[in-house]
Amino acid sequence: MKGDMYLAQSSDDAILKKSEHGGVVTSLLKFALESKRVDAVLAIKARNGNRYDGIPVLITDPETVIETAGSLHCASPNIARFIKEYLNGAFDMKIAVVCKPCDARGIIELVKRTQINMDNLTLIGLNCTGTLPSAPAKRMFHEEFEVNPSDVIREDLEEGKLTITLKDGTEKQKDLDELEQKGYGRRENCRRCDINIPIMADIACGKWGTDGKKATFIEVCSEKGSDFIEKAIEAEYIKVEKPDSRAIESRKKRNEEEILLARKWQEKDFASLREMSTEEKFSYWLGEFSRCIKCYGCRNACPICYCKDCILEADRGIVAPGEIPPDVIFPMIRSVHVMDSCVNCGQCEDVCPMDLPLARLILMLNRELGNIFKNEPGMDVNAPIPLKSVTDKELTVADVEIQF
Ligand code: SF4
Ligand code: SF4
Ligand code: SF4
């Protein structure tokens, strides 16, 4: 049932051997396909074996799911948008989706906007403490770890350290904070991310609480997830035992440590902006926005931007065609349209050719709104969309100051 926890391991020796932990996620994907519970599974795979180029793959052959075993820390494909754009929102296909917390949250926001059909999805969530931008990660491995990036076969982000494993089995470790102070390490949005266990998915899988054993810690987060796990256990795709209180406590403690670290980054990233006067804030953001080349990349990547007929298109008469930088109304409208539901996925910032700190601005606005509406985007398909649910009475409450 929802809330159950397991320490689990794949029953398939080949999967277990290839996996970094218990091989449970790969075995669950295989079970989902072989039991015909789903038509396909969506996971991430290294393109042509290049671990710096992880791509989403839709798999229907159970024998090939093993190709997706293992973690790819230098991959952050846009899973929610991929389902909406390329898989017809899962309206005509049942799919098991491997997803990080921000992927699952993006999916939930698109479900709320009727762009994705949750009835056809099973979300297999992965604990996540961050992904590394691929080109800077290669540079970091070369310059800081003094290794050839193509020799790296595994990365681990654990307890404030980044550990890499090389082809010859040697390991090298560096302090993550030190790397991040130098501008390396995780994507900026990941540093601020304080939702690391995907409890909004159907099941949450990870290594916290496994105490170094080759196992996966599973938390069942929905009735759909419960049925899925129970059937996979009955069919002997995975072997499970109940975690003891020490394992549960250790997982909880690790999660709390990550949340604290993320909150520190949020403070650091937001503090200087909050301390500015209103004039200074405007001048700062206008300076940033003046670099925008109106490529529409941020709008096209954001899972919350779903309008088919976008008001920012030139033919809608709001933003003049052919004007670079665009009128400041362009980034302002986009920010306002998504700020109540931003899931901090960082996809906007990843694609921005001008390196605008878009996720920082929009998350900051989102946090202020979240305090007012008591809303955490992407956690519950039944939660209202705040700025679509303001009543006339609420509109008269004019003394709420939003800091940005
Ligand atoms: S935003 Fe959070 S969930 Fe998403 S990749 Fe970064 S750390 Fe992981
Ligand atoms: S605004 Fe950026 S960080 Fe927020 S949901 Fe959209 S793409 Fe993700
Ligand atoms: S991605 Fe960057 S440059 Fe392109 S429209 Fe968005 S803010 Fe402007």
Short mmCIF file of C-alpha atoms and ligand atoms in Angstrom, two decimals, residues 291-299 330 334 348 351-354 356 358, ligand 3:
data_model
loop_
_atom_site.label_atom_id
_atom_site.label_comp_id
_atom_site.label_asym_id
_atom_site.label_seq_id
_atom_site.Cartn_x
_atom_site.Cartn_y
_atom_site.Cartn_z
CA ARG A 291 20.64 40.57 -23.63
CA CYS A 292 17.63 38.52 -24.81
CA ILE A 293 17.67 37.76 -28.54
CA LYS A 294 14.05 36.54 -28.61
CA CYS A 295 14.96 33.07 -29.83
CA TYR A 296 11.90 31.61 -28.04
CA GLY A 297 14.10 28.80 -26.68
CA CYS A 298 12.96 29.29 -23.07
CA ARG A 299 9.31 29.29 -24.06
CA PHE A 330 8.51 39.77 -23.66
CA ARG A 334 6.78 34.82 -19.95
CA CYS A 348 14.76 27.37 -19.82
CA VAL A 351 18.63 26.35 -23.69
CA CYS A 352 19.14 30.11 -23.34
CA PRO A 353 21.96 31.05 -25.74
CA MET A 354 22.52 34.30 -23.79
CA LEU A 356 20.11 34.60 -18.73
CA LEU A 358 15.86 32.64 -15.96
S1 SF4 B 3 16.07 31.57 -24.37
FE1 SF4 B 3 17.15 33.42 -23.65
S2 SF4 B 3 17.58 34.59 -25.50
FE2 SF4 B 3 16.04 33.05 -26.05
S3 SF4 B 3 14.07 34.11 -25.79
FE3 SF4 B 3 14.50 33.06 -23.86
S4 SF4 B 3 15.55 34.61 -22.60
FE4 SF4 B 3 15.63 35.34 -24.72
#
